[in-house]
Coordinates of C-alpha atoms in Angstrom, one line a residue:
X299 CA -137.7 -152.4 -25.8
X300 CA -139.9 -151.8 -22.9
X301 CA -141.8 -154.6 -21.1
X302 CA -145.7 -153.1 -20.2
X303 CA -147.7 -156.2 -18.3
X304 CA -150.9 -156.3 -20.0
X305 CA -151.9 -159.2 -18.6
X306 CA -155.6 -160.0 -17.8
X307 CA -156.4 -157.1 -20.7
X308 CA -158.0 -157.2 -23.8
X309 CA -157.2 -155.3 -26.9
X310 CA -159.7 -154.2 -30.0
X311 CA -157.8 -153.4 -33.0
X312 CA -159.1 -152.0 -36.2
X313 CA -157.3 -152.5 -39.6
X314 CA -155.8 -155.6 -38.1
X315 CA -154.6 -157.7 -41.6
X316 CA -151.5 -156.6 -42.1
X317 CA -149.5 -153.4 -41.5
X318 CA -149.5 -151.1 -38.7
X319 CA -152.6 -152.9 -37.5
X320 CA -151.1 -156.6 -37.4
X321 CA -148.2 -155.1 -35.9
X322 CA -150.0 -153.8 -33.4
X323 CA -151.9 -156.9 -32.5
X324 CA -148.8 -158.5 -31.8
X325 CA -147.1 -156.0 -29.5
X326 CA -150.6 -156.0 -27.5
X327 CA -150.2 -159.8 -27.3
X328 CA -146.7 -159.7 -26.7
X329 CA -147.1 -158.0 -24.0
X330 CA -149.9 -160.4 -22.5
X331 CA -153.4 -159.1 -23.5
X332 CA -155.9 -160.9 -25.5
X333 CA -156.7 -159.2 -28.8
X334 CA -159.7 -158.6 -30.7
X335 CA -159.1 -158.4 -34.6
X336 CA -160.9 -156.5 -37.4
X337 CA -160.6 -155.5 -40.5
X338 CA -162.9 -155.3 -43.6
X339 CA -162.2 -158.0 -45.4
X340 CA -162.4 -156.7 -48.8
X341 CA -161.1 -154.4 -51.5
X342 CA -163.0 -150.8 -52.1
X343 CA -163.2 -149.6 -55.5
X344 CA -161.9 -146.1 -55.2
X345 CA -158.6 -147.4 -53.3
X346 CA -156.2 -149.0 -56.2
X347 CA -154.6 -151.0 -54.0
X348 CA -155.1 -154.3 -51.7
X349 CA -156.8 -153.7 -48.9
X350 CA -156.4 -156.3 -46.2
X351 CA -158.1 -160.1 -46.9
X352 CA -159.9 -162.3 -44.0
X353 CA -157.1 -164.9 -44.5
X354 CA -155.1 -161.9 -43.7
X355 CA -157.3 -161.4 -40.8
X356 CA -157.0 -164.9 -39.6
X357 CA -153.2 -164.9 -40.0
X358 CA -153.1 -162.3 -37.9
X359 CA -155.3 -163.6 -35.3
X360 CA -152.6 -166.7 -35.6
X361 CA -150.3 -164.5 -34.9
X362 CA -151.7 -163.1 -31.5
X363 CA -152.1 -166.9 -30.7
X364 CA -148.1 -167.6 -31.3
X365 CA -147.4 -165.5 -28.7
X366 CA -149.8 -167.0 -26.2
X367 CA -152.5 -164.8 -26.6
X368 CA -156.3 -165.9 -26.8
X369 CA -157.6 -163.5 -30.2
X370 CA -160.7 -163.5 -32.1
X371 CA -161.3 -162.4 -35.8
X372 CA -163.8 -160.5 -36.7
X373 CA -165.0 -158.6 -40.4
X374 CA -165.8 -155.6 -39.5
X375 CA -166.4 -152.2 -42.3
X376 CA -165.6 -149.3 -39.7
X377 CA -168.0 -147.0 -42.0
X378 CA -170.6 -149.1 -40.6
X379 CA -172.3 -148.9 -37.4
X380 CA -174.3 -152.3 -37.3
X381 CA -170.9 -153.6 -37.9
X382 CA -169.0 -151.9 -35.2
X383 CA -171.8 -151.8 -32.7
X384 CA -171.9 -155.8 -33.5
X385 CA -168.2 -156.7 -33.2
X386 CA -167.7 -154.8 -30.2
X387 CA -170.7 -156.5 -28.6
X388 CA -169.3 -160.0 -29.7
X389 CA -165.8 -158.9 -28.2
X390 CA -167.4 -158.4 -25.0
X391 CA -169.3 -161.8 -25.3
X392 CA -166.2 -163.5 -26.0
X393 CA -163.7 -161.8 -23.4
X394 CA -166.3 -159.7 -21.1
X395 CA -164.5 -156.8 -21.5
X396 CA -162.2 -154.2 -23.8
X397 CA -159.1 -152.5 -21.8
X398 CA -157.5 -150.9 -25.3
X399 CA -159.0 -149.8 -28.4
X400 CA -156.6 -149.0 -31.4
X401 CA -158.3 -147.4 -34.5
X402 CA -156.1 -147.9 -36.6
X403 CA -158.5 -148.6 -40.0
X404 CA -157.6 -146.4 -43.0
X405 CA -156.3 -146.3 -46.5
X406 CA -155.4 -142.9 -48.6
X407 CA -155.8 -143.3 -52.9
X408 CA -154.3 -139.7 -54.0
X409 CA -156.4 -137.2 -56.0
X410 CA -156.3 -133.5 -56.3
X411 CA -159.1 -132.0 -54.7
X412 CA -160.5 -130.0 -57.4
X413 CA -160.7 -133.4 -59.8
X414 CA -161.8 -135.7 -56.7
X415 CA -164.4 -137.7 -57.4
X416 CA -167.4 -137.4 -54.7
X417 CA -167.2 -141.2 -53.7
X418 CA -163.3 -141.3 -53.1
X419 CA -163.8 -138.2 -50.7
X420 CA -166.5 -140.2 -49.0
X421 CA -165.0 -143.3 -48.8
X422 CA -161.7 -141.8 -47.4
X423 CA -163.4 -139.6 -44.9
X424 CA -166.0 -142.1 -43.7
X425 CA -163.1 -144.7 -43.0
X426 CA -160.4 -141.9 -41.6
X427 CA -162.7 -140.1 -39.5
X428 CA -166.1 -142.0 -39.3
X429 CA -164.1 -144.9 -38.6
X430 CA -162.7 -143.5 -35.3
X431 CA -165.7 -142.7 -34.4
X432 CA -167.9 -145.1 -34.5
X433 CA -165.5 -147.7 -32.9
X434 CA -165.0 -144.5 -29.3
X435 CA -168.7 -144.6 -29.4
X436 CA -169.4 -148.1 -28.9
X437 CA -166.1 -149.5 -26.5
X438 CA -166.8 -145.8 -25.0
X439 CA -170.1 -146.8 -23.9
X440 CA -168.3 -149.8 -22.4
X441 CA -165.4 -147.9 -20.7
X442 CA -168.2 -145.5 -19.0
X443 CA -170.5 -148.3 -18.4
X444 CA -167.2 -150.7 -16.4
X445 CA -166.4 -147.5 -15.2
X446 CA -162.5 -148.6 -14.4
X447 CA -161.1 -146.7 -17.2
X448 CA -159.6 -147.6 -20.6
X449 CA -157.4 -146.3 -23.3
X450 CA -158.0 -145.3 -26.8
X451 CA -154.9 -144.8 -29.1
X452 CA -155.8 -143.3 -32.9
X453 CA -153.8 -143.1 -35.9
X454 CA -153.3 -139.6 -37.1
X455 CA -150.9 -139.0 -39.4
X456 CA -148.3 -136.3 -40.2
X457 CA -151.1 -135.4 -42.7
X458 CA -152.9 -134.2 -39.5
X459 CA -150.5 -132.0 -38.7
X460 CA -149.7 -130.2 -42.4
X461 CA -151.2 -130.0 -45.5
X462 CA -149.9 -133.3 -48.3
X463 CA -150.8 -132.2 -52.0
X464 CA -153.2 -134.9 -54.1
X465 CA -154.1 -136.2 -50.3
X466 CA -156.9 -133.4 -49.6
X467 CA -159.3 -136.2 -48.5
X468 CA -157.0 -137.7 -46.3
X469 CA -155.2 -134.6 -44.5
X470 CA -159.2 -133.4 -44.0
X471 CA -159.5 -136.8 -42.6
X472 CA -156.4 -137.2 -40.1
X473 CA -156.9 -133.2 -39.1
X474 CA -160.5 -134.4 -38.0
X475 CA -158.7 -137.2 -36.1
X476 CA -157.2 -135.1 -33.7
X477 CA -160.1 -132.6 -33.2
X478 CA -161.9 -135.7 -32.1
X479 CA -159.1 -137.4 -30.3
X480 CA -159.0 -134.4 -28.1
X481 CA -163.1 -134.1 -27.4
X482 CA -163.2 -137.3 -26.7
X483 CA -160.4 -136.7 -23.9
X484 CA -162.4 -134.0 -22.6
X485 CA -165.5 -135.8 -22.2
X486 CA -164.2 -139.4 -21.3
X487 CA -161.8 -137.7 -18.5
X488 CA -164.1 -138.3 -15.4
X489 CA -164.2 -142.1 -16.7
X490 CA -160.5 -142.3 -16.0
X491 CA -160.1 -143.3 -20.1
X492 CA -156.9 -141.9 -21.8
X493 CA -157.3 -140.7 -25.5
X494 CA -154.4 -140.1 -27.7
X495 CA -153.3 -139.8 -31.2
X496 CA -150.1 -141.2 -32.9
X497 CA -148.7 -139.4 -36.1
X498 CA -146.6 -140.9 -38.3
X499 CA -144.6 -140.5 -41.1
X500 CA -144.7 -142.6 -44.3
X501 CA -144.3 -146.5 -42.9
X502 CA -143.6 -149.4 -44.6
X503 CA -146.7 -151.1 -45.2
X504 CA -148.9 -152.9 -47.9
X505 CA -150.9 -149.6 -48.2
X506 CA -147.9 -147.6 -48.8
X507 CA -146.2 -150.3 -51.4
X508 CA -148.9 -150.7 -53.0
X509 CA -149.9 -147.0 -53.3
X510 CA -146.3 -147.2 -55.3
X511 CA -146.9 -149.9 -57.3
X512 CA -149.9 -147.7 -58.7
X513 CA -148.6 -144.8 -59.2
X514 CA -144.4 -144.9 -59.2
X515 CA -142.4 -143.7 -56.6
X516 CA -143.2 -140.1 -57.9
X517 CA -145.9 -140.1 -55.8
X518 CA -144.0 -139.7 -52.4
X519 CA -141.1 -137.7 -54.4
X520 CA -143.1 -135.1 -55.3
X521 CA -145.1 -134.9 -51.4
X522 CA -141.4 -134.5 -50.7
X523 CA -141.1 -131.6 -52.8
X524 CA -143.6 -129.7 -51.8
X525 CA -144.3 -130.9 -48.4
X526 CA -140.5 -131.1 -47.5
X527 CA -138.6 -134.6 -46.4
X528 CA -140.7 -137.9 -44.9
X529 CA -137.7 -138.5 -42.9
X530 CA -135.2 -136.6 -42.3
X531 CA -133.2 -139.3 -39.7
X532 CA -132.9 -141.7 -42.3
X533 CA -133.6 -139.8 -45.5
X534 CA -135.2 -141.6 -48.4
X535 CA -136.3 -144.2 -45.9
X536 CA -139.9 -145.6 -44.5
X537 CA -140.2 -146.1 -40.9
X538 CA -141.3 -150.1 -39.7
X539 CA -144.4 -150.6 -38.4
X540 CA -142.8 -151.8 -35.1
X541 CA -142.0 -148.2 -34.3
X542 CA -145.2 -147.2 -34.5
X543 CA -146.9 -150.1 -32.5
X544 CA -144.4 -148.8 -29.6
X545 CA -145.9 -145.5 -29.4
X546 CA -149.1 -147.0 -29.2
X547 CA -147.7 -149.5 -26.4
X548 CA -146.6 -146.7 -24.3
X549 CA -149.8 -144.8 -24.4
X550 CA -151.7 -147.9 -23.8
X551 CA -149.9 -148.1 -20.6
X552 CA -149.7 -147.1 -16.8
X553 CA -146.4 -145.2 -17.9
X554 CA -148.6 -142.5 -19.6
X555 CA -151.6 -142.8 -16.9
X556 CA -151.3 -138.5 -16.9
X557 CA -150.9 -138.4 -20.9
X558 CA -154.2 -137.4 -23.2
X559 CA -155.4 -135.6 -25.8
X560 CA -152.4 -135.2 -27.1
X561 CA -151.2 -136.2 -30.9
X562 CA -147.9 -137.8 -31.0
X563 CA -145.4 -137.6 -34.0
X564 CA -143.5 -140.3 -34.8
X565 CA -141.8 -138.8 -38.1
X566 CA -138.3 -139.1 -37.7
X567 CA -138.4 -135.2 -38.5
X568 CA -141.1 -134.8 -41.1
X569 CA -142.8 -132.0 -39.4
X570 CA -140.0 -130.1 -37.6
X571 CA -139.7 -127.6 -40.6

């Protein structure tokens, strides 16, 4: 794996409890930056699965420290500005400053869009889309006010890049992802601030197991058949977390100073067809 030298930097992480997000806390850490943890804390009713817990959130922070990292645990509901305006400030009371911000915060309950109920859309799009918002706006504010640069690294998905039947919410969602991901590069450029998306394909997570544990595995089989394959290097297959959180290393570091805007797949082949 590559060695990046974070050292001296801090990183704010949204979704942090488990999955993608605790995964990439500890590459942040491993690589020698303090990291900043959130994640809501609590279940939301239109999602029927677990949603990360605040012992999850702790554990996570534990993590960060096993690896010789200072971290601090925060519950934060990225839908929420007070919230987000409020961690970010006690971030930079507790470290003095934000280097990387991951938004990685989302969940995706399926429902065809013609039967949706109004709160799921809300719910899903406030989180997806509002959620990477809100978090750019306030460390944003920070990067221009430091005015030494910074990078922001969102999670997309391949559902930002085609269309996902049952998942109309959430493709809307991750579509608006990289709209924004690439305004914000525009406007954040003369700051010397790097924003980037990461794509990926279906990864093995809490979300995702437990998306099949309410509703069979039919519910990836049949995005498969319409859609086409999740992964067409190792078919039938999830990606690990890991391989995600080393995307995100690399556009968090010096190695892709001249890389933004852009929206990165990692889908082992989902969206060549």
């Amino acid at each position: 794996m590559p060695e990046y030298d974070f050292s001296g930097k801090v990183a704010f992480v949204t979704g942090a409890a488990h999955g993608q997000g605790r995964t990439h806390a500890q590459h942040y850490a491993k690589h020698g930056a303090d990291v900043v943890v959130t994640d809501i804390g609590h279940n939301v009713d239109t999602v029927p699965y677990d949603l990360g817990t605040a012992d999850e959130l702790d554990e996570t922070a534990g993590l960060v420290e096993d690896a010789g990292q200072e971290s601090l645990a925060i519950e934060m509901d990225v839908r929420e500005e007070a919230q987000v305006e409020a961690a970010v400030e006690e971030a930079l009371d507790e470290f003095g400053r934000i280097d990387f911000l991951a938004n990685n915060a989302g969940f995706w309950p399926p429902s065809d869009a013609v039967e949706m109920d109004e709160t799921m859309w809300d719910d899903v799009i406030d989180t997806l889309l509002k959620g990477v918002w809100l978090p750019s706006k306030h460390v944003g504010k920070h990067f221009i006010d430091r005015g030494d640069g910074g990078k922001i690294v969102s999670t997309s998905s391949t559902a930002g890049l085609v269309g996902i039947p049952s998942f109309g919410h959430y493709v809307a969602g991750k579509h608006g992802v990289l709209g924004l991901t690439k305004t914000l590069a525009l406007e954040l450029a003369e700051y010397d601030v790097n924003v980037n998306a990461v794509c990926p394909t279906a990864v093995d997570t809490p979300g995702n197991v437990g998306l099949v544990e309410a509703y069979g595995e039919e519910v990836f089989e049949e995005i498969g058949a319409l859609s086409g394959p999740l992964n067409v290097l190792d078919p039938g297959e999830m990606l690990e977390p890991d391989d995600i959180s080393e995307a995100y290393m690399w556009l968090s570091s010096d190695a892709a100073r001249y890389v933004t805007g852009i929206a990165l797949p990692v889908d082992a082949g989902a969206t060549i067809k």
